[in-house]
Coordinates of C-alpha atoms in Angstrom, one line a residue:
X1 CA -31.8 32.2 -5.0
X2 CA -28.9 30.9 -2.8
X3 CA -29.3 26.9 -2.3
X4 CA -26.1 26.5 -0.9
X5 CA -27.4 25.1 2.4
X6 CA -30.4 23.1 0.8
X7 CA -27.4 21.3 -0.9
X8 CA -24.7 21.0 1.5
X9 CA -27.6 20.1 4.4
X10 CA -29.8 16.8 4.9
X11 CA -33.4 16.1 5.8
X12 CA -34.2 15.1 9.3
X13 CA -35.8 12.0 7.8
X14 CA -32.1 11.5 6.3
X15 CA -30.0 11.8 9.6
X16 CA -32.5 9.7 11.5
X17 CA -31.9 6.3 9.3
X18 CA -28.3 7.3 7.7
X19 CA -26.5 4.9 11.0
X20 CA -28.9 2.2 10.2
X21 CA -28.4 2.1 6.4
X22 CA -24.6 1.9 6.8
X23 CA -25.0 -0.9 8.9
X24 CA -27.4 -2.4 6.8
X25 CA -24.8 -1.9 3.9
X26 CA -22.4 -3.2 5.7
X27 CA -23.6 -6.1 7.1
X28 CA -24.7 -6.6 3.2
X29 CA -21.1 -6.6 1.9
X30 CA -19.8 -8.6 4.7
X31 CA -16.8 -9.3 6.6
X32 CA -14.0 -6.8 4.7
X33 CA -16.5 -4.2 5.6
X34 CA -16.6 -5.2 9.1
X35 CA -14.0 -5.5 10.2
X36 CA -12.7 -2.1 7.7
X37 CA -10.9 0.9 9.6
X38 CA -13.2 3.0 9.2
X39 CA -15.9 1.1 11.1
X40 CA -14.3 -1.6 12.9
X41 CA -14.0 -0.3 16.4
X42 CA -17.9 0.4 16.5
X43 CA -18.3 -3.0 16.0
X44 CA -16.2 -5.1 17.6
X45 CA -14.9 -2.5 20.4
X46 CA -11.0 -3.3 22.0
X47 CA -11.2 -5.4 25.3
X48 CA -9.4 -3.7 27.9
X49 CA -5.7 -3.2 27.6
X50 CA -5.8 -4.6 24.1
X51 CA -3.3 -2.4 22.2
X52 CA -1.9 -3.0 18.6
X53 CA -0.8 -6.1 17.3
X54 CA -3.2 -7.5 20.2
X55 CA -6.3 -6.5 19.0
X56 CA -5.5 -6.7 15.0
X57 CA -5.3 -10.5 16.1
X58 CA -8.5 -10.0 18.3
X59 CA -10.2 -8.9 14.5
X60 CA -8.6 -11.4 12.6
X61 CA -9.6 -14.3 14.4
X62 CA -13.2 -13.2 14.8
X63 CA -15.6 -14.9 12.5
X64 CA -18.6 -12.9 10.7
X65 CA -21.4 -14.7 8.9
X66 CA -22.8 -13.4 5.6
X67 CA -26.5 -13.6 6.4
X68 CA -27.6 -10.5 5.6
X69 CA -25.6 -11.1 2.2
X70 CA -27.2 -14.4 2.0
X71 CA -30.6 -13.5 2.8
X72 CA -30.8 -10.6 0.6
X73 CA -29.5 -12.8 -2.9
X74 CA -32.0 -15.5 -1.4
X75 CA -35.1 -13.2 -1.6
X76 CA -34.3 -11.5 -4.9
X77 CA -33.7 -14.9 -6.9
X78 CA -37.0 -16.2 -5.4
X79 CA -38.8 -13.0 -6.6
X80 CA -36.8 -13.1 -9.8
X81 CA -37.4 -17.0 -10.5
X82 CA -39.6 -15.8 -13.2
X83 CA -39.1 -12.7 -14.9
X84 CA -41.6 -8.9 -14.3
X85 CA -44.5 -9.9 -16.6
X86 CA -45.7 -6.1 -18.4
X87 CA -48.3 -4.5 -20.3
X88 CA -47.4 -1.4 -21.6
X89 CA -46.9 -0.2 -24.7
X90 CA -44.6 -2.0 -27.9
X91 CA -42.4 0.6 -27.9
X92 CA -41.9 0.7 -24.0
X93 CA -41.5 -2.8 -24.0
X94 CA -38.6 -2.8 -27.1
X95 CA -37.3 0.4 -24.8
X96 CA -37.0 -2.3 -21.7
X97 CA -35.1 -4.6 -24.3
X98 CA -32.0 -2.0 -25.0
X99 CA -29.3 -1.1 -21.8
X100 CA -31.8 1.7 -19.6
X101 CA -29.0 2.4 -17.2
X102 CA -25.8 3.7 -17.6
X103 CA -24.8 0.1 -16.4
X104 CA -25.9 -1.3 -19.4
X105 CA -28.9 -2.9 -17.5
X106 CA -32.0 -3.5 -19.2
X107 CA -35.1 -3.0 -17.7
X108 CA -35.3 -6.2 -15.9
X109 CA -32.0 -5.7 -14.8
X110 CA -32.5 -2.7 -12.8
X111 CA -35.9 -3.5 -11.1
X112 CA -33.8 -6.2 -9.9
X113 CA -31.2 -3.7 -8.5
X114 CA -34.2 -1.6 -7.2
X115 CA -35.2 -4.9 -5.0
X116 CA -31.9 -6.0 -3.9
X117 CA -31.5 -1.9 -2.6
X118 CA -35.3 -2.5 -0.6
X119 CA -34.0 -5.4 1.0
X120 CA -30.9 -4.4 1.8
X121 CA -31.7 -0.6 2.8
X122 CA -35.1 -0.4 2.9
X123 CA -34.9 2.6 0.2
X124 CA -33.7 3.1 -2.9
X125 CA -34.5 6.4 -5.8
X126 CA -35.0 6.7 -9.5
X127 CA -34.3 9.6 -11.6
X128 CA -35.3 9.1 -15.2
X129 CA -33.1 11.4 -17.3
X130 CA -31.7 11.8 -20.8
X131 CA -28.2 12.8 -22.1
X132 CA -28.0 16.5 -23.1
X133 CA -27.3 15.3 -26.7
X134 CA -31.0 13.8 -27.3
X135 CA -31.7 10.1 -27.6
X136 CA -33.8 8.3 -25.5
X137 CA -34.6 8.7 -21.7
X138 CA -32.4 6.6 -19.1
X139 CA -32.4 5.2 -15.9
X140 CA -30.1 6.5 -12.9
X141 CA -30.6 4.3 -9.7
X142 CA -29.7 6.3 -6.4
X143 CA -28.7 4.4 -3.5
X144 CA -30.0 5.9 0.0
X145 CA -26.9 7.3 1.1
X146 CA -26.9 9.2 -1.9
X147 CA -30.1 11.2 -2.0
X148 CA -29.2 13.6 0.9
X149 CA -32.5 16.2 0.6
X150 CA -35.5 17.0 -0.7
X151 CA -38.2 19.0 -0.7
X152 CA -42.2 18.7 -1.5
X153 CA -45.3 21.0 -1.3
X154 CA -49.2 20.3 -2.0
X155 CA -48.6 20.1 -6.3
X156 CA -45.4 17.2 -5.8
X157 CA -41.6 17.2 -5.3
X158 CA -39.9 20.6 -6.2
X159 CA -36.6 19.8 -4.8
X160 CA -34.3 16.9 -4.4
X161 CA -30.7 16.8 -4.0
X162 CA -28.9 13.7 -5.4
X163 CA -24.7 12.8 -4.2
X164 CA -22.8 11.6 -7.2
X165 CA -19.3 10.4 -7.4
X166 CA -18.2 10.5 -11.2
X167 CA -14.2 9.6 -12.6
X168 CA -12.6 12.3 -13.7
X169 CA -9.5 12.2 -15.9
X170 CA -6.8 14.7 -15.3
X171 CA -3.2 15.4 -16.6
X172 CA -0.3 15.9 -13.9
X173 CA 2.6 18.2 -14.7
X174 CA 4.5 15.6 -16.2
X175 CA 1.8 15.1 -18.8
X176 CA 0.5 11.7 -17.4
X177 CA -3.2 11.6 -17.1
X178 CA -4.8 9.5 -14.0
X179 CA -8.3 9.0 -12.7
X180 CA -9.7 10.4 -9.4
X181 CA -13.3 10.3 -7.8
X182 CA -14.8 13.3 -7.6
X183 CA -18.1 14.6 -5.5
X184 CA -20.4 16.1 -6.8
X185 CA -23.8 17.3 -6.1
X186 CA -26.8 17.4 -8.6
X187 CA -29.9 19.6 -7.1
X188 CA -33.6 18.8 -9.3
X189 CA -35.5 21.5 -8.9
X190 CA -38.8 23.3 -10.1
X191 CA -38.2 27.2 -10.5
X192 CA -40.2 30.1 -9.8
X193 CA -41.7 29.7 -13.4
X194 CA -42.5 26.3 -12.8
X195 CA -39.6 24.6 -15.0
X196 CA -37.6 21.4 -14.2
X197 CA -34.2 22.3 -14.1
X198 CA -30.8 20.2 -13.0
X199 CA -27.7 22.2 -11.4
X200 CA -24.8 20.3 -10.5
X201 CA -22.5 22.0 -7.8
X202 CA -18.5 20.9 -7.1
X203 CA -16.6 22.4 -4.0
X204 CA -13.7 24.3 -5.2
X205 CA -11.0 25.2 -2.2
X206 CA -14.0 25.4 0.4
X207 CA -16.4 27.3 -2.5
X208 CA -19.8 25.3 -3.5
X209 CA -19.4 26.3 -7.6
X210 CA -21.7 25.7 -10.3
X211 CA -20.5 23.1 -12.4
X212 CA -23.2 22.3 -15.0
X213 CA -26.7 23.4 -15.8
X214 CA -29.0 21.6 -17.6
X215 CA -33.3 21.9 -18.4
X216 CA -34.5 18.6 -19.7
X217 CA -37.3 19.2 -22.3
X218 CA -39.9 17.0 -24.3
X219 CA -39.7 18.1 -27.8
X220 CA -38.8 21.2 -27.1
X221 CA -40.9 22.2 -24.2
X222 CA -40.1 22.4 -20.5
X223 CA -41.0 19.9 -18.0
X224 CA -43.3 21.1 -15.2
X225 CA -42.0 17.7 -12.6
X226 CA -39.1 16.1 -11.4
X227 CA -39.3 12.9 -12.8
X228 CA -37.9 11.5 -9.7
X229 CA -39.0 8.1 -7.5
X230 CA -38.5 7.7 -4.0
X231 CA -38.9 3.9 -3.3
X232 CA -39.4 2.6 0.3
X233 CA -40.0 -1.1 1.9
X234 CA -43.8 -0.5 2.0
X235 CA -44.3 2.9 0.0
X236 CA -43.2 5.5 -2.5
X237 CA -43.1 8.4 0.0
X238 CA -40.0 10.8 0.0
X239 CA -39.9 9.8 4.3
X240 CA -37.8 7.6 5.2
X241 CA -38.4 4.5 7.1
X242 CA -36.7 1.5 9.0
X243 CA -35.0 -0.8 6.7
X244 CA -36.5 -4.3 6.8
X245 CA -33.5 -6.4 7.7
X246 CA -32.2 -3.9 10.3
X247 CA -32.7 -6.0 13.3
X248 CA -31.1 -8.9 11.1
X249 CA -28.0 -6.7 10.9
X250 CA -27.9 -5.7 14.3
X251 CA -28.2 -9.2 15.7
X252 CA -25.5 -10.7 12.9
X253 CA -23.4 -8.2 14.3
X254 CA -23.7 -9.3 18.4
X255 CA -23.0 -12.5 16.7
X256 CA -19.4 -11.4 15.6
X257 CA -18.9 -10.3 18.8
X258 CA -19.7 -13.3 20.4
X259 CA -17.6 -15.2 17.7
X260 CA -14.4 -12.7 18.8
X261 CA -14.8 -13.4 22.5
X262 CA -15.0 -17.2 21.4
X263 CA -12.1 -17.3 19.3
X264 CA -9.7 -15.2 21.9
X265 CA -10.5 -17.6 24.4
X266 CA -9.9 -21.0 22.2
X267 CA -6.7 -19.0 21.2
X268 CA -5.6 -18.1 25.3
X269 CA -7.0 -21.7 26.5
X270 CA -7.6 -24.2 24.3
X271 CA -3.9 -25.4 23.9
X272 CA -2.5 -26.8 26.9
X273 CA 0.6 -25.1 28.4
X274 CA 3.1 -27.8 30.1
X275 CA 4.8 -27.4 33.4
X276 CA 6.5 -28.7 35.8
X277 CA 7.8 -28.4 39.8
X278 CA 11.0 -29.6 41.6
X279 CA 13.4 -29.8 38.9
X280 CA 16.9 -28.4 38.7
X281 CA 17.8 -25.3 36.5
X282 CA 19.7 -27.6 34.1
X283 CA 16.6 -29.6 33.5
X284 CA 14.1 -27.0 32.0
X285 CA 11.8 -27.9 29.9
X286 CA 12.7 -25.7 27.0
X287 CA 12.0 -28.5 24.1
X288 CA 9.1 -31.0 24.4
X289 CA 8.1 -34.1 22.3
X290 CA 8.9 -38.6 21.9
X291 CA 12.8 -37.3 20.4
X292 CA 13.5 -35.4 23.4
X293 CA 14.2 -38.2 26.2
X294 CA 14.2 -35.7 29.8
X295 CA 16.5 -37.4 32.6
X296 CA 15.1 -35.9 36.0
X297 CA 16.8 -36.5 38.9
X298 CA 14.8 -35.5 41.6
X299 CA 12.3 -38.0 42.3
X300 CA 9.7 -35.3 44.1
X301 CA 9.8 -33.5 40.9
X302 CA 6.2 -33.1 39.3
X303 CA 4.9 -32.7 35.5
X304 CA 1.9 -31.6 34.1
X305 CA -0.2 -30.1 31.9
X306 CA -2.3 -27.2 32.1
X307 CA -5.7 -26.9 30.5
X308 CA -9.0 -24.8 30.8
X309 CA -11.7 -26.7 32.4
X310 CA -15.7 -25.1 33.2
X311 CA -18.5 -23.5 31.2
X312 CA -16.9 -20.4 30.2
X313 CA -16.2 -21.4 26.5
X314 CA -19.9 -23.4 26.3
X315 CA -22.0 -19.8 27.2
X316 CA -20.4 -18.4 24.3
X317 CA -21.0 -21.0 22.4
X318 CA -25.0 -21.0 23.4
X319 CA -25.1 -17.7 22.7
X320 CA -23.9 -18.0 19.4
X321 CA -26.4 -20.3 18.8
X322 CA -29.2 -18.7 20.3
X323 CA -28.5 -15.5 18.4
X324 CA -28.3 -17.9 14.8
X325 CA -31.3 -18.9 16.4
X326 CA -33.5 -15.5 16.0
X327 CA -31.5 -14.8 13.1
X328 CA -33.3 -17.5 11.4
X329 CA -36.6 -16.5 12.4
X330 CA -36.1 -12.7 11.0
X331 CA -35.0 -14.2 8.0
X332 CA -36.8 -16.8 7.3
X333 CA -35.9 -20.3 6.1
X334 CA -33.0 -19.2 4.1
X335 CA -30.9 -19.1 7.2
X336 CA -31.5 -22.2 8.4
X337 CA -30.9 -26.0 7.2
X338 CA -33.5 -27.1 5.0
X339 CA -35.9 -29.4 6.3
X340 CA -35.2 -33.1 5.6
X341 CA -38.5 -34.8 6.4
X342 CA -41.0 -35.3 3.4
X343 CA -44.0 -32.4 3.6
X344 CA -46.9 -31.8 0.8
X345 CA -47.0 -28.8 -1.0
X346 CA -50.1 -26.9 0.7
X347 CA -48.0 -28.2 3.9
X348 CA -44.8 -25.8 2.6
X349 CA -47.1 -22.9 1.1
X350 CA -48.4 -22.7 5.0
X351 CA -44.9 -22.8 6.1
X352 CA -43.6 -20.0 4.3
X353 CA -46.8 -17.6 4.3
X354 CA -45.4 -15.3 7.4
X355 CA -42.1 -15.1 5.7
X356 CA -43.0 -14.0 2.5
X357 CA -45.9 -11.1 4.1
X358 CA -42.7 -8.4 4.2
X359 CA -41.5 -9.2 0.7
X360 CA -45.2 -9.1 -0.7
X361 CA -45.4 -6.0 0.3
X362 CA -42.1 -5.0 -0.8
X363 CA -43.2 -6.1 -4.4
X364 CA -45.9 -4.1 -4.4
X365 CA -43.9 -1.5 -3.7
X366 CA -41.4 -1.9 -6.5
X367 CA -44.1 -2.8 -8.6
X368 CA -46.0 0.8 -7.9
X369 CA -42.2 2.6 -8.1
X370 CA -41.7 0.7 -11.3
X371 CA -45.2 2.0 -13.3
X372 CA -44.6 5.5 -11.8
X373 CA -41.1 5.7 -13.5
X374 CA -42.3 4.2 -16.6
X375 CA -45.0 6.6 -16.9
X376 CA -42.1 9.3 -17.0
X377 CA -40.5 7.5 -19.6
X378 CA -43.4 7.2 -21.5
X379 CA -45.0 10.8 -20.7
X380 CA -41.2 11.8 -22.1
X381 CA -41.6 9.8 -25.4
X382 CA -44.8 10.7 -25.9
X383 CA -46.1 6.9 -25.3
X384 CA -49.5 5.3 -23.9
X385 CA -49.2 5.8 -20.0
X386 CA -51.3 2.8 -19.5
X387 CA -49.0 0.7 -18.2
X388 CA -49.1 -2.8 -15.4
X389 CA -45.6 -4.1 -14.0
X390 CA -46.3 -7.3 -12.3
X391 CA -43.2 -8.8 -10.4
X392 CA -43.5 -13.1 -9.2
X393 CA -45.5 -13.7 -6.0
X394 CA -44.7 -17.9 -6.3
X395 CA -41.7 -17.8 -3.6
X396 CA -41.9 -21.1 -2.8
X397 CA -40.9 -22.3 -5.4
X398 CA -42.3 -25.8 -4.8
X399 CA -43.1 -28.8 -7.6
X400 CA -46.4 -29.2 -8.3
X401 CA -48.2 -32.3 -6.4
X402 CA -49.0 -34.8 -8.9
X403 CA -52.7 -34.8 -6.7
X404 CA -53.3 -31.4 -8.2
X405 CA -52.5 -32.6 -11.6
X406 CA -55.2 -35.2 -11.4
X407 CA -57.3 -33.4 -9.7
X408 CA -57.5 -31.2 -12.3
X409 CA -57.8 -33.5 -15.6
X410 CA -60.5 -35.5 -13.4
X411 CA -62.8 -32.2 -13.1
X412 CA -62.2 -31.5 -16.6
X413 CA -63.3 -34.7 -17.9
X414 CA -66.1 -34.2 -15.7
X415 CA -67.4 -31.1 -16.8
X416 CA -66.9 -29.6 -13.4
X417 CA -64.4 -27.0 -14.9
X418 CA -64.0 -26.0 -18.8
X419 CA -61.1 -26.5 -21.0
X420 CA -60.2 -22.9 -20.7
X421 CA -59.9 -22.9 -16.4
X422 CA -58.2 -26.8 -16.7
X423 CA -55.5 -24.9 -19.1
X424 CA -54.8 -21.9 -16.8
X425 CA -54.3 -24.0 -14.2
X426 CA -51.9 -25.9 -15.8
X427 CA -50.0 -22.9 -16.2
X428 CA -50.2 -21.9 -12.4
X429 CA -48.6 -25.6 -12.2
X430 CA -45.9 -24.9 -14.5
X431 CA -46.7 -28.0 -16.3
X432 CA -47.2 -24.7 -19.3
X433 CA -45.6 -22.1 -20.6
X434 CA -46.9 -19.1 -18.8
X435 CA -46.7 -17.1 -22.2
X436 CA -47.9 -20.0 -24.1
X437 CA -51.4 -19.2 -26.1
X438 CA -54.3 -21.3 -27.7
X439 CA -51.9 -22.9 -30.0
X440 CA -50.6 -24.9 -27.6
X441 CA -54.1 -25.4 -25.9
X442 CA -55.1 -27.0 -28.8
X443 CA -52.5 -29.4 -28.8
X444 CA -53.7 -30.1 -24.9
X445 CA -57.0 -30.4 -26.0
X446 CA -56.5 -33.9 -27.8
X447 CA -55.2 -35.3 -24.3
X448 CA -56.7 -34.5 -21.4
X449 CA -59.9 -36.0 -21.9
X450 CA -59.1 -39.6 -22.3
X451 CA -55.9 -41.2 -21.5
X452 CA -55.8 -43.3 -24.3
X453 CA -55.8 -40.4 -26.9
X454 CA -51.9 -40.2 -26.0
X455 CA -52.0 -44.2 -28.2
X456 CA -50.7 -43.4 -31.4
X457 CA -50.7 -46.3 -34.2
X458 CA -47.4 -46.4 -35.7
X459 CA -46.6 -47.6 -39.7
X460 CA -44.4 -50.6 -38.7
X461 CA -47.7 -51.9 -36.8
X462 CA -46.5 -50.9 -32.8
X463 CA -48.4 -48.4 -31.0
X464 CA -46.8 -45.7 -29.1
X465 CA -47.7 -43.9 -26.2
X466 CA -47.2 -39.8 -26.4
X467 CA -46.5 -37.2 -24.1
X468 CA -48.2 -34.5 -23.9
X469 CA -45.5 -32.8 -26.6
X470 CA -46.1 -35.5 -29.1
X471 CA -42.8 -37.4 -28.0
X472 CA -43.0 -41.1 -28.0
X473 CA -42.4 -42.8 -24.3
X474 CA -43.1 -46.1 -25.1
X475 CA -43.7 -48.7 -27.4
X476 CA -46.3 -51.8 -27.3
X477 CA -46.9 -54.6 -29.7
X478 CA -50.1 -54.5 -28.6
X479 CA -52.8 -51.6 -28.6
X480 CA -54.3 -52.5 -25.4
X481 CA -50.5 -52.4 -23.6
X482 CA -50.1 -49.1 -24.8
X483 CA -54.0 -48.2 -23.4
X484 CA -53.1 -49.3 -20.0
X485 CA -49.9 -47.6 -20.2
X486 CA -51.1 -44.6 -21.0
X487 CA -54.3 -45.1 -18.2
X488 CA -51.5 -46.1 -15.1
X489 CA -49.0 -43.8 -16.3
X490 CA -51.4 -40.0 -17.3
X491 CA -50.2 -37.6 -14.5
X492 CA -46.2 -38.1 -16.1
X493 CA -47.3 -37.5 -19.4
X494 CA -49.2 -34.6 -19.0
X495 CA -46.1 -33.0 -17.6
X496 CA -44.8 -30.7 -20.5
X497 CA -41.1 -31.6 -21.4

């Protein structure tokens, strides 16, 4: 069967979101790309009668803000302030440990890639692979850009067609060897006898050639899938969709423009231009400044300067900022100044809630991509399938209230809730190792129901009061010091050190 034009075409789904994922991208890497040859004209377009040097200086003086960039880092830390929790198989997890990715990443490393793709494309793809040579399976990341076409029927994907861009090393005729980038396209397929095969294709003067062939197999034995993941914004499906920060990009973009227009006009008006009427021709003004003393004679003569007075330079500027503005609501808080004013917790968790909707979502999506592409590791190796990727939903990243700290050792000593509830919710506080385990509940145990059990009677006669790690605070000559201590001063010591 001829592929040729499977390969060298793309899916409508493709053309329809290719614009908007460049401009995602390059809003992403910022001003170089921007204001780059390639592009720069679509977005910052040549005033009229701007010719050469003119509008290079039109470019260079216009200002682009990163927040797409900014953003996009923002939303991955607070996702990746505490690392994917698993439960999968050991030899999975030792698997995750070692570099998955041809980029040396480990596992952690390139679900975090994965994200920081969703947020800046809205689509990223997966192919799990392994080196002809054996060893174990590996991790390719596709950008969207990069996976051009695909195909799917009622049994699952039987084609996809993936652009790659590998270094080749080459020897000239005067036996020096240099690097080049070369394209190359790799087409996953399913044949007529249901086998997963890989075929990569090079152009060769204007020819589409077979450069490689390869079919995977698990000990042995074909494959009967392409072990391929196609992960979206809000799902796993090979369509494509609108990438979440799209309007961001478009808007940080009119914003450049503004910032252009701004910038020509300081640069045209903002320096006043001196003149001057009714003097002779010997008495131009050709140098200005206190060491230059002018003698004029006529007395009619008039000097000035000229300078740019109305609103012309303010509308830009309200522009900008209305446009800053919106950008802050699309992206959320990152954007703008933080707040200075003192708020409570449950006051910030209420804040943030319809910021963080999109990027729950887009957790559960990389958390669904994630288990799927496991599984084909695993089904590969021969592992347990069973397995639960669970990525950090606290974005707020807030310190606990010491209210909730009390709260909580009061219903405990209370009876209200059991040791075992008071101790996960210490955990939810942080005040606990979220991978910590009845050893250190035990050592809990002998503080939270009294206060004064953090007293310890120490051999030179003192008492000292403990935290809640067994380090000594304080220390009283007498016992009922350290009691009171201990009674005024419980929510701090309770914090784990």
């Amino acid at each position: 069967m001829n592929y040729e034009d499977a390969i060298l075409s793309t899916h409508p789904s493709y053309e329809d979101r290719y614009i908007q994922w460049i401009t995602c991208r390059d809003a992403f890497d910022g001003e170089r790309a921007i204001k780059s040859v390639e592009h720069r004209e679509e977005y910052l377009p040549r005033l009229g009668g701007q010719e050469g040097r003119d509008y290079e200086n039109y470019i260079a003086r216009a200002v682009f803000h990163p927040v797409v960039s900014t953003v996009v880092n923002g939303r991955t830390g607070q996702v990746f302030y505490k690392s994917p929790q698993f439960e999968m198989d050991d030899n999975l997890l030792e698997w995750g440990k070692t570099e998955v990715t041809k980029q040396r990443q480990t596992l952690n490393g390139a679900i975090k890639t994965m994200l920081r793709e969703v947020l800046t494309v809205g689509r990223v793809g997966v192919l799990v692979d392994i080196d002809r040579q054996g060893g174990d399976p590996y991790l390719a990341i596709y950008k969207a850009e990069d996976i051009t076409n695909w195909k799917q029927d009622d049994m699952g994907l039987t084609h996809v067609t993936l652009c790659e861009y590998p270094v080749d090393q080459k020897m000239d005729q005067d036996g020096n060897y240099f690097q080049s980038i070369v394209k190359q396209y790799r087409h996953l397929m399913i044949t007529e006898e249901g086998r997963y095969t890989q075929i990569v294709y090079r152009m060769h003067e204007g020819d589409l050639l077979v450069y490689d062939e390869v079919e995977p197999t698990q000990n042995g034995s074909p494959l009967d899938f392409i072990p391929f993941t196609f992960i979206n914004a809000s799902d796993i499906s090979p369509m494509c969709e609108k990438p979440p920060l799209f309007d961001l990009a478009s808007i940080n973009i009119a914003h450049y423009r503004n910032s252009a227009d701004y910038e020509q006009c300081l640069h045209m008006l903002a320096v006043p231009t001196p003149y001057g009427t009714g003097l002779d021709e010997d008495e131009a003004l050709d140098t200005l400044g206190p060491l230059n003393f002018k003698a004029i004679r006529n007395e009619n003569a008039k000097l000035g300067l000229l300078e740019f007075s109305g609103r012309g330079t303010e509308s830009l500027k309200e522009a900008m900022a209305e446009k800053m503005s919106v950008m802050a609501s699309i992206g959320g808080s990152l954007v703008q100044k933080q707040r200075k004013q003192v708020e409570s917790a449950e006051t910030a968790r209420i804040r943030t809630a319809s910021e963080t909707s999109a990027l729950e979502t887009i957790c559960d999506t990389i958390e669904q991509a994630s288990e799927q592409m496991l599984s084909y590791v695993s089904k590969w190796m021969g592992w347990s399938e069973e397995i639960e990727v669970s990525l950090n939903r606290d974005f707020t990243n807030e310190r606990w209230d010491p209210a909730d700290i009390k709260a909580i050792t009061e219903a405990e000593m209370m009876g209200v809730i059991s040791k075992e509830t008071a101790f996960y919710q210490r955990k939810l506080l942080e005040l606990i190792a979220m991978n910590a385990g009845p050893p250190e509940q035990k050592e809990m145990e002998t503080h939270t129901m009294d206060p004064r059990s953090h007293v310890i009677e120490q051999e030179e006669g003192t008492f000292g009061v403990a935290d809640v790690k067994g380090n000594i605070v304080s220390t009283f000559d007498s016992k009922v010091e350290a009691e009171q201590y201990a009674i005024d001063n419980h929510n701090d010591l309770m914090v784990q050190a």
